[in-house]
Each structure stands twice: as C-alpha cells, then as structure tokens.
Amino acid sequence: MIDGIEIRRWIAALLLCGFTASSAGAQQPTPLAEAISEAVVAAQEGEVGTESEPPAGTRRRNTDIVRFGDDYTIEADETVGDLVLFGAMATIHGDVDGDVVVMGGSAEISETGSIEGDFVLIGGNLTILPGATVAGDMVVIAGVIDSPAGFAPGGDQVIMGNIFGGTALLAAAVPWVTRGLFWGRLIVPELAWVWSLVAVLLALYLGLNLLFDGPVRACVQTLGRKPLTTFLVGLLVLLLIGPASFILMVSVIGLAIIPFLWAALAAAGLLGSVAVARWIGDTMVRPDGGGNRLQAAGSMLVGFGLIVLAFMVPIIGFVASASLGVFAVGAASISLADGLRNENPNLTSPPPPPPGEGISREPQGTPHTDETRSTESDPSFSESPASEAATAATDLTLFPRATFLIRAGAFVLDLLLVAILNSLLVFSNGGAFFVLLLAYHIAFWSWKTTTVGGIICQLRVVRIDGHPLRFTDAFVRGLSSIFSAVVLGLGWFWILTDPERQSWHDKIAGTYVVRVPRDHPLP
C-alpha cells in the first residue's frame, strides 16, 4: 500500500524530470531545479512529511456537532464549531468556536472549557466550574444553574425559570418533546408523570363509558357498520372546522358561536374516543358488540390498553393518534345526525305510490301490451307487502328529489376535498384542479352512485328508469355539467323551477338526484 510520503516522493521525482528535460541544453541547472532536487533527496532520506501526528501543542479541530439523545464530550485539546444536543449531556473541556444549544439535557463547562459564541439551555441543569468562559450571550430557560461567584458571560444573561408554570413543569415537558414528539409517539415509557396522566385519562374514559352508555353504544354500532364512511366524515369535519370558524369570526354574531362550536367538537372527540376504544375491545372479545355495562367496560379496557401500546411505538404512535381522532369525530357526528333524524323520520322516507298506480313505475312512452293490460285489469292481481317494501328499498326513484340547497352543500364539501387533494399534488395548477374535480365526480358516480359529499348529505344519483347508473351515464353527466356551469350556472339553477328538480345535465344524462335514509346501503 502506498502511503502519503511515497506519493509525495513520486510527485517530486516527476517534477524534477520535467524541469530537467526543459533545461537540458543549459550549462547550469536553474535555481528551481536545484530546489526540487534537494526536496527529492530530503524526501528519500525521510526528512519531509514524516510526522503522522500533529505537533505537540496543536489542537484537534472538528466540524459542527449535532446529537440526538447521545452525550458528547469536548476534550481539552479539541476545538469544535457549533454544538447542538437534544436530550443529551454536553461536557465541555475544550473550545467551542460557535454556539452551544442544549435542549432537554444538561451541560457542564469545566475549568479549561470556553465558548466563543452564545450558550442556550432549555429544560436542564448547567454546571460552570471556576475558569470557564462564555464570550457571547447566555440564555437558560427552565433550567438550574450552578456557577461560581462572580461568573458572568461576555454578553447578556437571560434566565427564565417561571415560564409556563415554573421550572419543574417545563423541565419535565422538554424530555417528553425530545423523546416523544421527536420520535413520533405520545407516550414515553420512562417518564413517570406520563403514566399518571394515562391513569387519569383511563378513569375519565371509564366514567364516560358508564354514564353515557347509550351514546357510546350508538357510536360503536356506527363504527361497526360503516367504518370507511365514519373515517371520511370525521376527516371532513376536522377539515371544515377551521374555515367554518373563520366565517363565523368574520361575522359579528358568529363570534358568540365559536366557543360553543369548539366545545361541541371537543365533547364529540372525547366521547367518540371512548367509543373507538370500546369498538376495538369488542372486536377482540365480543364481536357482536352486545352485553351489559360491565362487559362494555371490559371491552373498553382492552381497547384502551391496545391504544396505549400503539402510542408508545415511534411513528406508529402519531398515526394511531391521528386515526383515533378522525374516527372519534366521525362516529360522534354520524350518531348525532342519526339521533336528530329519528326525531323526524318522515324527512327521508319514500313517498307512498300515487293512488291507482300500484308500486310499478314505467318510463314515459312505454307501450302497454296485452299481458300488462290483463294484469292491470285483473282485480285479483295485487302486490304483497313484502314485495312492496323490497321494491321501495331497491327502486331509488321512489325517494324524494333532493333540493337545490342540499345538492349545493354536497358540492361544496366535494369542492373542498378536491381542493385539498389538488394542493397536495406536485403538478397542481388551475387546469389540473378542474380535471381532477371532473374525474373525481365521474369516478364516484360510477362506483357508488354518489360522492363523499353526497354520502354525508344522503344523496344518490339514479337513472329515471330505475336501472343502476353506468359509467357511460356518469361520463355523460359529468361532461354535460360543464355546459350547465359555463352559462353563468343557469343549468344548476334550473333545479329551482323544474318539477322533478333536475338540472340540465340531469336531463341530458337522464338522471335524478334523490335523498335516501342514512342507513340505506351503498351499491
């Protein structure tokens, strides 16, 4: 293996050959050639570059140091740039040319230690021995300082020990930030105060589960029947709470509503969280979700324990907490809407068939055959109650037509959802937004005969002949909706005057928009 000394020798020999060739016709060698020749001889004798270690008294220099949860010591013969530690111990015996920042840890500056820049400590202990120097500012927040009498930094000194309720509180919170939030989890097992908080939360969950067994049970049933819908509703509620609060804040009257709105959201989230824990427990011990309150408490305990375990795992803890909040708000919102609807069940029930028409509905222009005439004229022919109920459930054209306001509300929800998706795309722009909006509606109409906003507002798109909606129908309806919009929205406002509440694109595609009960199944 060729070391650095051998490389330098070869470079010097090559330079010597080059200069010798360039001065071959000269009688006397040039001074530069003589100097190179002497360098080659000295290198061959081992007089140049033989030191493998820095000379005595030379300090070792390192670049900037950044550590997460790993202690670092600067030796007496070492000089570093900046030093940044999170949740670790810094011991400074040498020199720091830059700044020192220690968060959620401790620091010690010995007799030989010096800091040329600023020193910042948040939530920890600082020990300064006699002879240590800090040339810049020194800022200590929620920390304890042990320094010799008469010590003073070269700049300003800022000590903040009573912020956020005192030094002890912030000093205990900083390790949770550095070991919890920075790792993507909410529960840090080695912090004792975290388990005290978990115990208080467990007692609160048990109390709510016992006192509000009915609402919690309704939320659990909602989660079991429609988990995907529950998640989407919760996500939309959380996304819309900000814009709704802003709109209320702009108005004078709305300022008084904002506190109640956020209080209702907090209550829904808390009660929904209890339901989510109980739902998880039911899937583990009792899939049917029945039983008395004691069994419900047991299910809630099992679910709560699984949630606590998930909160301790890095990264998964954040994902679990975010999903828990979305499911909780969605379950509470749907259960509240179902409860309000039960007080007035006639809002979404299908109207009875017109007298004399029976339960059958034929498209206009359908000719009557002899078979149909004989069936209608036969007084013995009648539909059974079971067949009438089945037909009312499957024939969506029997349900009431959706009003303009409820359709506009569903469209606004879809518009906000697509706007959020468009903002997350790298190639998003104005043209991509409208293409994405059109593709979103066509895809959901073909898949579920409605959109996410339609699911929340209980809307379905059906063909006027009662047959299932096809992709071609959804595609034609989507393209024709552009025509309804470009003429100053006149095709949309046509709903207000049309007896069947059809827009222009409904008439072109041959569709109705009806409102169905909340528990009506999706295709």
Short mmCIF file of C-alpha atoms in Angstrom, two decimals:
data_model
loop_
_atom_site.label_atom_id
_atom_site.label_comp_id
_atom_site.label_asym_id
_atom_site.label_seq_id
_atom_site.Cartn_x
_atom_site.Cartn_y
_atom_site.Cartn_z
CA MET A 1 0.00 0.00 0.00
CA ILE A 2 1.40 3.40 -0.98
CA ASP A 3 1.25 5.95 1.83
CA GLY A 4 1.23 9.74 1.59
CA ILE A 5 5.05 10.04 1.83
CA GLU A 6 5.62 7.74 -1.15
CA ILE A 7 3.08 9.73 -3.20
CA ARG A 8 4.88 12.97 -2.44
CA ARG A 9 8.20 11.39 -3.44
CA TRP A 10 6.83 10.30 -6.82
CA ILE A 11 5.32 13.73 -7.47
CA ALA A 12 8.65 15.42 -6.66
CA ALA A 13 10.54 13.00 -8.93
CA LEU A 14 8.16 13.68 -11.83
CA LEU A 15 8.54 17.43 -11.37
CA LEU A 16 12.33 17.03 -11.31
CA CYS A 17 12.30 15.05 -14.57
CA GLY A 18 10.11 17.66 -16.23
CA PHE A 19 12.29 20.57 -15.26
CA THR A 20 15.43 18.66 -16.15
CA ALA A 21 14.11 17.96 -19.63
CA SER A 22 13.14 21.58 -20.13
CA SER A 23 16.65 22.74 -19.19
CA ALA A 24 18.66 20.01 -20.92
CA GLY A 25 20.53 22.45 -23.18
CA ALA A 26 21.58 24.69 -20.32
CA GLN A 27 25.10 24.68 -18.91
CA GLN A 28 23.95 25.24 -15.30
CA PRO A 29 20.77 23.94 -13.63
CA THR A 30 18.15 26.55 -12.75
CA PRO A 31 17.60 27.51 -9.10
CA LEU A 32 14.10 25.92 -9.18
CA ALA A 33 15.54 22.61 -10.43
CA GLU A 34 18.12 22.69 -7.66
CA ALA A 35 15.44 23.29 -5.05
CA ILE A 36 13.32 20.40 -6.36
CA SER A 37 16.37 18.15 -6.41
CA GLU A 38 17.10 18.97 -2.79
CA ALA A 39 13.45 18.24 -1.93
CA VAL A 40 13.63 14.83 -3.58
CA VAL A 41 16.81 13.96 -1.70
CA ALA A 42 15.30 15.10 1.57
CA ALA A 43 12.12 13.08 0.92
CA GLN A 44 14.20 9.97 0.14
CA GLU A 45 16.09 10.41 3.41
CA GLY A 46 12.82 10.70 5.39
CA GLU A 47 13.30 14.37 6.36
CA VAL A 48 9.99 15.68 4.87
CA GLY A 49 6.45 14.73 5.94
CA THR A 50 7.43 12.03 8.38
CA GLU A 51 5.09 13.30 11.11
CA SER A 52 1.98 11.11 11.40
CA GLU A 53 0.55 13.03 14.38
CA PRO A 54 0.03 16.78 14.89
CA PRO A 55 2.94 18.51 16.62
CA ALA A 56 2.77 18.86 20.36
CA GLY A 57 0.51 21.72 21.45
CA THR A 58 -1.64 21.62 18.27
CA ARG A 59 -5.40 21.39 18.96
CA ARG A 60 -7.63 18.89 17.17
CA ARG A 61 -10.39 20.59 15.18
CA ASN A 62 -13.77 19.10 14.37
CA THR A 63 -16.73 20.39 12.41
CA ASP A 64 -20.17 21.23 13.86
CA ILE A 65 -21.59 18.60 16.20
CA VAL A 66 -25.31 17.62 16.31
CA ARG A 67 -26.54 14.80 18.56
CA PHE A 68 -29.99 13.37 19.39
CA GLY A 69 -30.04 11.51 22.70
CA ASP A 70 -26.27 10.92 22.57
CA ASP A 71 -23.92 12.56 25.09
CA TYR A 72 -20.88 14.39 23.75
CA THR A 73 -17.62 15.43 25.42
CA ILE A 74 -15.23 18.04 24.03
CA GLU A 75 -11.76 17.14 25.22
CA ALA A 76 -9.22 19.71 26.43
CA ASP A 77 -7.20 19.51 23.19
CA GLU A 78 -10.27 19.72 20.94
CA THR A 79 -11.97 22.62 19.19
CA VAL A 80 -15.40 22.35 17.53
CA GLY A 81 -17.67 24.72 15.64
CA ASP A 82 -21.30 24.69 16.81
CA LEU A 83 -22.57 22.15 19.33
CA VAL A 84 -26.29 21.17 19.30
CA LEU A 85 -27.63 18.42 21.57
CA PHE A 86 -31.21 17.17 22.09
CA GLY A 87 -31.90 15.14 25.21
CA ALA A 88 -28.23 14.58 25.98
CA MET A 89 -25.36 15.70 28.22
CA ALA A 90 -22.69 18.13 26.97
CA THR A 91 -19.30 18.17 28.72
CA ILE A 92 -17.00 20.94 27.52
CA HIS A 93 -13.30 20.73 28.42
CA GLY A 94 -12.05 22.33 25.19
CA ASP A 95 -13.05 25.25 22.98
CA VAL A 96 -16.24 25.94 21.02
CA ASP A 97 -15.77 28.48 18.26
CA GLY A 98 -19.51 28.81 17.60
CA ASP A 99 -22.69 28.46 19.66
CA VAL A 100 -23.89 25.78 22.07
CA VAL A 101 -27.57 24.72 22.23
CA VAL A 102 -28.73 22.02 24.66
CA MET A 103 -32.45 21.11 24.76
CA GLY A 104 -33.83 18.64 27.25
CA GLY A 105 -30.39 17.76 28.62
CA SER A 106 -27.59 19.06 30.84
CA ALA A 107 -24.27 20.79 30.30
CA GLU A 108 -21.01 21.19 32.18
CA ILE A 109 -18.27 23.70 31.35
CA SER A 110 -15.00 22.78 33.08
CA GLU A 111 -12.03 24.98 34.09
CA THR A 112 -10.46 24.67 30.64
CA GLY A 113 -13.69 25.00 28.68
CA SER A 114 -14.54 28.11 26.66
CA ILE A 115 -17.43 29.12 24.36
CA GLU A 116 -16.76 31.89 21.86
CA GLY A 117 -20.41 32.24 20.81
CA ASP A 118 -23.76 32.07 22.62
CA PHE A 119 -24.96 29.40 25.04
CA VAL A 120 -28.65 28.28 25.18
CA LEU A 121 -30.03 25.68 27.60
CA ILE A 122 -33.72 24.66 27.69
CA GLY A 123 -35.03 22.34 30.38
CA GLY A 124 -31.89 21.02 32.08
CA ASN A 125 -29.03 21.66 34.50
CA LEU A 126 -25.96 23.78 33.87
CA THR A 127 -22.73 23.45 35.85
CA ILE A 128 -19.99 26.06 35.37
CA LEU A 129 -16.64 25.50 37.09
CA PRO A 130 -14.16 28.28 38.00
CA GLY A 131 -12.11 29.33 35.00
CA ALA A 132 -14.79 28.58 32.37
CA THR A 133 -15.69 31.38 29.94
CA VAL A 134 -18.70 32.21 27.75
CA ALA A 135 -17.91 35.06 25.37
CA GLY A 136 -21.43 35.57 23.97
CA ASP A 137 -24.93 35.65 25.46
CA MET A 138 -26.16 33.00 27.88
CA VAL A 139 -29.88 32.02 27.87
CA VAL A 140 -31.27 29.45 30.31
CA ILE A 141 -34.98 28.54 30.16
CA ALA A 142 -36.49 26.25 32.82
CA GLY A 143 -33.05 25.20 33.98
CA VAL A 144 -30.95 25.12 37.13
CA ILE A 145 -27.59 26.93 37.14
CA ASP A 146 -24.64 26.10 39.38
CA SER A 147 -21.90 28.68 38.75
CA PRO A 148 -19.07 30.20 40.84
CA ALA A 149 -19.47 33.57 42.46
CA GLY A 150 -18.70 36.45 40.14
CA PHE A 151 -19.20 34.48 36.94
CA ALA A 152 -20.68 36.49 34.07
CA PRO A 153 -20.83 35.86 30.33
CA GLY A 154 -19.35 38.27 27.83
CA GLY A 155 -22.80 39.23 26.50
CA ASP A 156 -26.28 39.34 28.03
CA GLN A 157 -27.54 36.82 30.55
CA VAL A 158 -31.22 35.75 30.36
CA ILE A 159 -32.69 33.39 32.96
CA MET A 160 -36.34 32.32 32.60
CA GLY A 161 -37.32 29.92 35.34
CA ASN A 162 -41.05 30.60 35.89
CA ILE A 163 -42.35 30.27 32.34
CA PHE A 164 -45.40 28.00 31.82
CA GLY A 165 -45.93 27.36 35.49
CA GLY A 166 -42.39 27.02 36.72
CA THR A 167 -39.09 25.36 36.06
CA ALA A 168 -40.17 21.88 37.13
CA LEU A 169 -43.11 21.75 34.75
CA LEU A 170 -41.19 22.80 31.66
CA ALA A 171 -38.17 20.75 32.63
CA ALA A 172 -40.44 17.69 32.77
CA ALA A 173 -42.15 18.56 29.47
CA VAL A 174 -38.96 19.04 27.46
CA PRO A 175 -37.85 15.37 27.73
CA TRP A 176 -41.32 14.37 26.53
CA VAL A 177 -40.83 16.58 23.48
CA THR A 178 -37.33 15.31 22.72
CA ARG A 179 -38.05 11.63 23.44
CA GLY A 180 -41.70 11.57 22.43
CA LEU A 181 -42.73 14.08 19.78
CA PHE A 182 -39.37 13.96 18.04
CA TRP A 183 -39.76 10.18 17.79
CA GLY A 184 -43.38 10.30 16.61
CA ARG A 185 -45.06 8.95 19.73
CA LEU A 186 -47.24 10.34 22.53
CA ILE A 187 -46.29 8.07 25.43
CA VAL A 188 -42.68 7.93 26.68
CA PRO A 189 -42.49 4.87 28.97
CA GLU A 190 -39.55 6.11 31.06
CA LEU A 191 -41.35 9.30 32.16
CA ALA A 192 -43.34 8.67 35.35
CA TRP A 193 -45.65 11.67 35.00
CA VAL A 194 -46.89 10.34 31.65
CA TRP A 195 -48.30 7.25 33.35
CA SER A 196 -50.08 9.45 35.88
CA LEU A 197 -51.75 11.24 33.00
CA VAL A 198 -52.67 7.89 31.41
CA ALA A 199 -54.27 6.78 34.69
CA VAL A 200 -56.35 9.97 34.88
CA LEU A 201 -57.44 9.52 31.26
CA LEU A 202 -58.39 5.89 31.93
CA ALA A 203 -60.58 6.92 34.88
CA LEU A 204 -62.26 9.55 32.68
CA TYR A 205 -62.91 7.00 29.93
CA LEU A 206 -64.43 4.55 32.40
CA GLY A 207 -66.71 7.25 33.81
CA LEU A 208 -67.91 8.40 30.40
CA ASN A 209 -68.44 4.80 29.26
CA LEU A 210 -70.61 4.17 32.32
CA LEU A 211 -72.61 7.42 32.34
CA PHE A 212 -73.20 7.71 28.59
CA ASP A 213 -73.65 4.08 27.70
CA GLY A 214 -76.38 4.82 25.13
CA PRO A 215 -74.48 7.41 23.04
CA VAL A 216 -71.26 5.41 23.26
CA ARG A 217 -73.08 2.27 22.14
CA ALA A 218 -74.57 4.17 19.18
CA CYS A 219 -71.08 5.33 18.16
CA VAL A 220 -69.76 1.77 18.46
CA GLN A 221 -72.55 0.49 16.21
CA THR A 222 -71.78 3.23 13.68
CA LEU A 223 -68.11 2.23 13.64
CA GLY A 224 -69.03 -1.41 13.16
CA ARG A 225 -71.47 -0.76 10.30
CA LYS A 226 -69.67 1.96 8.32
CA PRO A 227 -66.00 2.33 9.29
CA LEU A 228 -64.94 3.89 5.98
CA THR A 229 -67.82 6.37 5.95
CA THR A 230 -67.09 7.21 9.57
CA PHE A 231 -63.47 7.97 8.76
CA LEU A 232 -64.37 10.16 5.77
CA VAL A 233 -66.99 12.08 7.76
CA GLY A 234 -64.55 12.67 10.61
CA LEU A 235 -61.88 13.85 8.20
CA LEU A 236 -64.26 16.31 6.54
CA VAL A 237 -65.48 17.66 9.89
CA LEU A 238 -61.92 18.32 11.04
CA LEU A 239 -61.04 19.93 7.72
CA LEU A 240 -64.11 22.17 7.71
CA ILE A 241 -63.97 23.30 11.34
CA GLY A 242 -61.25 25.83 10.52
CA PRO A 243 -63.00 27.51 7.55
CA ALA A 244 -66.30 27.45 9.44
CA SER A 245 -64.71 29.17 12.44
CA PHE A 246 -63.18 31.79 10.17
CA ILE A 247 -66.54 32.52 8.54
CA LEU A 248 -68.18 32.84 11.95
CA MET A 249 -65.36 35.05 13.18
CA VAL A 250 -65.82 37.46 10.29
CA SER A 251 -69.46 37.99 11.22
CA VAL A 252 -70.31 39.80 14.43
CA ILE A 253 -72.97 37.33 15.56
CA GLY A 254 -70.80 34.34 14.81
CA LEU A 255 -68.21 35.29 17.43
CA ALA A 256 -70.54 34.08 20.16
CA ILE A 257 -70.99 30.71 18.42
CA ILE A 258 -67.31 29.82 18.03
CA PRO A 259 -66.72 28.80 21.69
CA PHE A 260 -69.77 26.52 21.63
CA LEU A 261 -68.68 25.05 18.31
CA TRP A 262 -65.24 24.12 19.58
CA ALA A 263 -66.66 22.88 22.89
CA ALA A 264 -69.04 20.61 20.95
CA LEU A 265 -66.14 19.35 18.83
CA ALA A 266 -64.08 18.59 21.95
CA ALA A 267 -67.00 16.77 23.59
CA ALA A 268 -67.66 14.79 20.40
CA GLY A 269 -63.99 13.86 20.14
CA LEU A 270 -63.80 12.73 23.77
CA LEU A 271 -67.00 10.67 23.64
CA GLY A 272 -66.01 9.27 20.26
CA SER A 273 -62.59 8.26 21.61
CA VAL A 274 -64.29 6.21 24.31
CA ALA A 275 -66.40 4.58 21.60
CA VAL A 276 -63.32 3.81 19.48
CA ALA A 277 -61.60 2.13 22.45
CA ARG A 278 -64.75 0.13 23.16
CA TRP A 279 -65.12 -0.79 19.48
CA ILE A 280 -61.53 -2.08 19.36
CA GLY A 281 -62.18 -4.10 22.51
CA ASP A 282 -65.40 -5.52 21.07
CA THR A 283 -63.53 -6.83 18.04
CA MET A 284 -61.15 -8.64 20.41
CA VAL A 285 -63.55 -10.12 22.99
CA ARG A 286 -67.15 -9.71 21.77
CA PRO A 287 -67.59 -9.18 18.02
CA ASP A 288 -71.37 -8.74 18.35
CA GLY A 289 -70.98 -5.60 20.50
CA GLY A 290 -73.71 -6.64 22.94
CA GLY A 291 -73.63 -7.28 26.67
CA ASN A 292 -74.24 -5.27 29.81
CA ARG A 293 -72.31 -2.29 31.10
CA LEU A 294 -69.78 -4.42 32.93
CA GLN A 295 -68.91 -6.26 29.74
CA ALA A 296 -68.80 -2.93 27.89
CA ALA A 297 -66.32 -1.64 30.47
CA GLY A 298 -64.17 -4.73 29.92
CA SER A 299 -64.15 -4.15 26.18
CA MET A 300 -63.22 -0.52 26.71
CA LEU A 301 -60.31 -1.53 28.97
CA VAL A 302 -58.98 -3.95 26.34
CA GLY A 303 -59.22 -1.32 23.62
CA PHE A 304 -57.66 1.34 25.82
CA GLY A 305 -54.71 -0.93 26.58
CA LEU A 306 -54.12 -1.60 22.89
CA ILE A 307 -54.25 2.13 22.14
CA VAL A 308 -51.70 2.86 24.89
CA LEU A 309 -49.36 0.23 23.45
CA ALA A 310 -49.68 1.76 19.99
CA PHE A 311 -48.98 5.25 21.35
CA MET A 312 -45.61 4.05 22.70
CA VAL A 313 -44.30 2.88 19.31
CA PRO A 314 -42.34 5.51 17.33
CA ILE A 315 -44.08 6.81 14.19
CA ILE A 316 -46.98 4.38 14.70
CA GLY A 317 -47.96 6.39 17.77
CA PHE A 318 -48.62 9.51 15.68
CA VAL A 319 -50.51 7.53 13.03
CA ALA A 320 -52.64 5.82 15.68
CA SER A 321 -53.44 9.07 17.49
CA ALA A 322 -54.43 10.84 14.26
CA SER A 323 -56.63 7.93 13.16
CA LEU A 324 -58.22 7.75 16.61
CA GLY A 325 -59.20 11.41 16.45
CA VAL A 326 -60.69 11.12 12.95
CA PHE A 327 -62.71 8.01 13.80
CA ALA A 328 -63.89 9.55 17.08
CA VAL A 329 -65.20 12.75 15.48
CA GLY A 330 -66.77 10.84 12.58
CA ALA A 331 -68.58 8.36 14.83
CA ALA A 332 -69.93 11.10 17.09
CA SER A 333 -71.07 13.23 14.12
CA ILE A 334 -72.91 10.38 12.37
CA SER A 335 -74.54 9.20 15.60
CA LEU A 336 -75.70 12.74 16.37
CA ALA A 337 -77.17 13.11 12.89
CA ASP A 338 -78.96 9.74 13.22
CA GLY A 339 -80.37 10.77 16.57
CA LEU A 340 -81.72 14.03 15.18
CA ARG A 341 -83.21 12.22 12.19
CA ASN A 342 -85.05 9.77 14.40
CA GLU A 343 -86.97 12.67 15.90
CA ASN A 344 -88.46 13.39 12.44
CA PRO A 345 -88.32 10.14 10.44
CA ASN A 346 -90.60 11.45 7.66
CA LEU A 347 -87.87 13.65 6.24
CA THR A 348 -86.23 10.90 4.19
CA SER A 349 -88.92 8.20 3.94
CA PRO A 350 -90.06 7.45 0.39
CA PRO A 351 -93.49 8.83 -0.54
CA PRO A 352 -96.35 6.37 -0.99
CA PRO A 353 -97.23 5.44 -4.58
CA PRO A 354 -99.94 7.58 -6.18
CA PRO A 355 -103.45 6.10 -5.92
CA GLY A 356 -104.31 3.63 -8.65
CA GLU A 357 -100.74 3.19 -9.86
CA GLY A 358 -99.68 0.36 -7.53
CA ILE A 359 -95.98 0.07 -6.93
CA SER A 360 -94.86 -0.18 -10.53
CA ARG A 361 -93.33 2.79 -12.34
CA GLU A 362 -92.98 2.65 -16.10
CA PRO A 363 -90.95 5.08 -18.17
CA GLN A 364 -92.94 7.53 -20.20
CA GLY A 365 -93.77 6.32 -23.68
CA THR A 366 -93.68 2.59 -22.82
CA PRO A 367 -96.45 0.81 -24.77
CA HIS A 368 -98.91 -1.37 -22.91
CA THR A 369 -99.04 -4.94 -24.16
CA ASP A 370 -101.97 -7.26 -23.84
CA GLU A 371 -100.23 -9.01 -20.96
CA THR A 372 -99.85 -5.82 -18.98
CA ARG A 373 -103.42 -4.75 -19.70
CA SER A 374 -104.78 -8.06 -18.50
CA THR A 375 -102.63 -7.86 -15.38
CA GLU A 376 -103.77 -4.35 -14.55
CA SER A 377 -107.44 -5.10 -15.26
CA ASP A 378 -107.40 -8.24 -13.16
CA PRO A 379 -108.70 -7.23 -9.71
CA SER A 380 -107.13 -10.33 -8.17
CA PHE A 381 -103.66 -9.09 -9.01
CA SER A 382 -102.01 -7.22 -6.12
CA GLU A 383 -98.54 -6.70 -4.71
CA SER A 384 -97.77 -8.28 -1.35
CA PRO A 385 -96.49 -6.04 1.47
CA ALA A 386 -93.12 -7.79 1.34
CA SER A 387 -92.70 -7.14 -2.37
CA GLU A 388 -93.78 -3.51 -1.92
CA ALA A 389 -91.16 -2.97 0.79
CA ALA A 390 -88.48 -4.66 -1.31
CA THR A 391 -89.38 -2.57 -4.34
CA ALA A 392 -89.36 0.64 -2.29
CA ALA A 393 -85.91 -0.21 -0.99
CA THR A 394 -84.40 -1.03 -4.41
CA ASP A 395 -86.20 1.49 -6.64
CA LEU A 396 -84.44 4.73 -5.71
CA THR A 397 -86.72 6.73 -7.98
CA LEU A 398 -89.41 6.44 -5.29
CA PHE A 399 -87.40 8.55 -2.86
CA PRO A 400 -87.89 12.33 -2.65
CA ARG A 401 -85.91 14.53 -5.03
CA ALA A 402 -83.01 16.42 -3.49
CA THR A 403 -83.43 20.17 -3.12
CA PHE A 404 -81.11 22.77 -4.57
CA LEU A 405 -79.63 23.72 -1.18
CA ILE A 406 -78.76 20.17 -0.12
CA ARG A 407 -77.15 19.49 -3.51
CA ALA A 408 -75.19 22.73 -3.26
CA GLY A 409 -73.99 21.74 0.21
CA ALA A 410 -72.77 18.37 -1.04
CA PHE A 411 -70.98 20.04 -3.94
CA VAL A 412 -69.20 22.47 -1.59
CA LEU A 413 -67.93 19.54 0.50
CA ASP A 414 -66.64 17.80 -2.63
CA LEU A 415 -65.07 21.04 -3.82
CA LEU A 416 -63.14 21.47 -0.57
CA LEU A 417 -61.98 17.84 -0.63
CA VAL A 418 -60.72 18.09 -4.22
CA ALA A 419 -59.02 21.42 -3.44
CA ILE A 420 -57.10 19.76 -0.60
CA LEU A 421 -56.09 16.86 -2.84
CA ASN A 422 -55.02 19.27 -5.57
CA SER A 423 -52.83 21.22 -3.14
CA LEU A 424 -51.00 18.01 -2.20
CA LEU A 425 -50.07 17.24 -5.80
CA VAL A 426 -46.71 18.45 -7.07
CA PHE A 427 -48.06 19.26 -10.54
CA SER A 428 -51.15 21.06 -9.20
CA ASN A 429 -52.39 24.12 -11.07
CA GLY A 430 -55.65 25.70 -12.14
CA GLY A 431 -56.22 23.38 -15.09
CA ALA A 432 -55.33 20.27 -13.11
CA PHE A 433 -57.86 21.25 -10.43
CA PHE A 434 -60.83 21.24 -12.82
CA VAL A 435 -59.69 18.00 -14.46
CA LEU A 436 -59.33 16.40 -11.02
CA LEU A 437 -62.76 17.71 -9.98
CA LEU A 438 -64.41 16.23 -13.08
CA ALA A 439 -62.59 12.88 -12.75
CA TYR A 440 -63.49 12.72 -9.04
CA HIS A 441 -67.22 13.09 -9.72
CA ILE A 442 -67.31 10.67 -12.65
CA ALA A 443 -65.37 8.03 -10.72
CA PHE A 444 -67.53 8.24 -7.60
CA TRP A 445 -70.80 8.34 -9.56
CA SER A 446 -69.76 5.18 -11.40
CA TRP A 447 -68.52 3.46 -8.25
CA LYS A 448 -71.03 4.43 -5.55
CA THR A 449 -73.68 6.46 -7.46
CA THR A 450 -72.71 9.40 -5.23
CA THR A 451 -69.69 11.33 -3.92
CA VAL A 452 -68.23 11.85 -0.46
CA GLY A 453 -70.31 14.99 -0.06
CA GLY A 454 -73.33 13.04 -1.30
CA ILE A 455 -72.75 10.33 1.30
CA ILE A 456 -72.75 12.92 4.05
CA CYS A 457 -75.86 14.68 2.65
CA GLN A 458 -77.59 11.33 1.89
CA LEU A 459 -77.79 11.84 -1.88
CA ARG A 460 -77.87 9.26 -4.70
CA VAL A 461 -77.77 9.70 -8.48
CA VAL A 462 -80.22 7.33 -10.22
CA ARG A 463 -81.43 6.83 -13.76
CA ILE A 464 -85.02 7.81 -14.48
CA ASP A 465 -85.86 4.23 -15.48
CA GLY A 466 -84.65 2.92 -12.10
CA HIS A 467 -81.72 0.92 -13.52
CA PRO A 468 -78.26 1.14 -11.93
CA LEU A 469 -76.07 4.03 -13.01
CA ARG A 470 -73.38 3.01 -15.52
CA PHE A 471 -70.02 4.56 -16.34
CA THR A 472 -71.35 5.95 -19.62
CA ASP A 473 -74.18 7.67 -17.73
CA ALA A 474 -71.74 9.15 -15.23
CA PHE A 475 -69.39 10.25 -18.02
CA VAL A 476 -72.17 11.97 -19.98
CA ARG A 477 -73.47 13.60 -16.81
CA GLY A 478 -70.00 14.88 -15.92
CA LEU A 479 -69.32 16.38 -19.34
CA SER A 480 -72.77 17.95 -19.58
CA SER A 481 -72.31 19.53 -16.13
CA ILE A 482 -69.64 21.73 -17.73
CA PHE A 483 -72.35 23.08 -20.04
CA SER A 484 -74.59 23.75 -17.03
CA ALA A 485 -71.84 25.74 -15.37
CA VAL A 486 -70.44 27.83 -18.24
CA VAL A 487 -73.76 29.62 -18.90
CA LEU A 488 -73.48 31.53 -15.60
CA GLY A 489 -74.66 28.43 -13.74
CA LEU A 490 -78.12 28.60 -15.29
CA GLY A 491 -78.15 24.83 -15.75
CA TRP A 492 -77.69 24.42 -11.99
CA PHE A 493 -80.34 26.96 -11.01
CA TRP A 494 -82.81 25.12 -13.26
CA ILE A 495 -83.32 22.81 -10.26
CA LEU A 496 -85.32 25.58 -8.56
CA THR A 497 -88.01 25.63 -11.26
CA ASP A 498 -88.07 22.06 -12.53
CA PRO A 499 -90.89 19.86 -11.10
CA GLU A 500 -88.51 16.87 -10.83
CA ARG A 501 -85.70 19.14 -9.57
CA GLN A 502 -83.47 18.16 -12.46
CA SER A 503 -80.56 20.27 -13.69
CA TRP A 504 -79.64 20.50 -17.34
CA HIS A 505 -77.03 17.76 -17.02
CA ASP A 506 -79.62 15.59 -15.24
CA LYS A 507 -81.97 15.97 -18.20
CA ILE A 508 -79.17 15.26 -20.70
CA ALA A 509 -77.97 12.15 -18.85
CA GLY A 510 -81.48 11.02 -17.84
CA THR A 511 -80.88 11.03 -14.08
CA TYR A 512 -82.50 12.10 -10.83
CA VAL A 513 -80.80 13.11 -7.58
CA VAL A 514 -82.73 11.68 -4.63
CA ARG A 515 -82.29 11.79 -0.89
CA VAL A 516 -82.21 8.44 0.92
CA PRO A 517 -82.22 7.42 4.61
CA ARG A 518 -78.91 7.38 6.43
CA ASP A 519 -78.89 3.59 6.76
CA HIS A 520 -79.57 3.00 3.06
CA PRO A 521 -76.79 0.73 1.73
CA LEU A 522 -74.35 1.86 -0.92
CA PRO A 523 -74.01 -0.24 -4.08
#
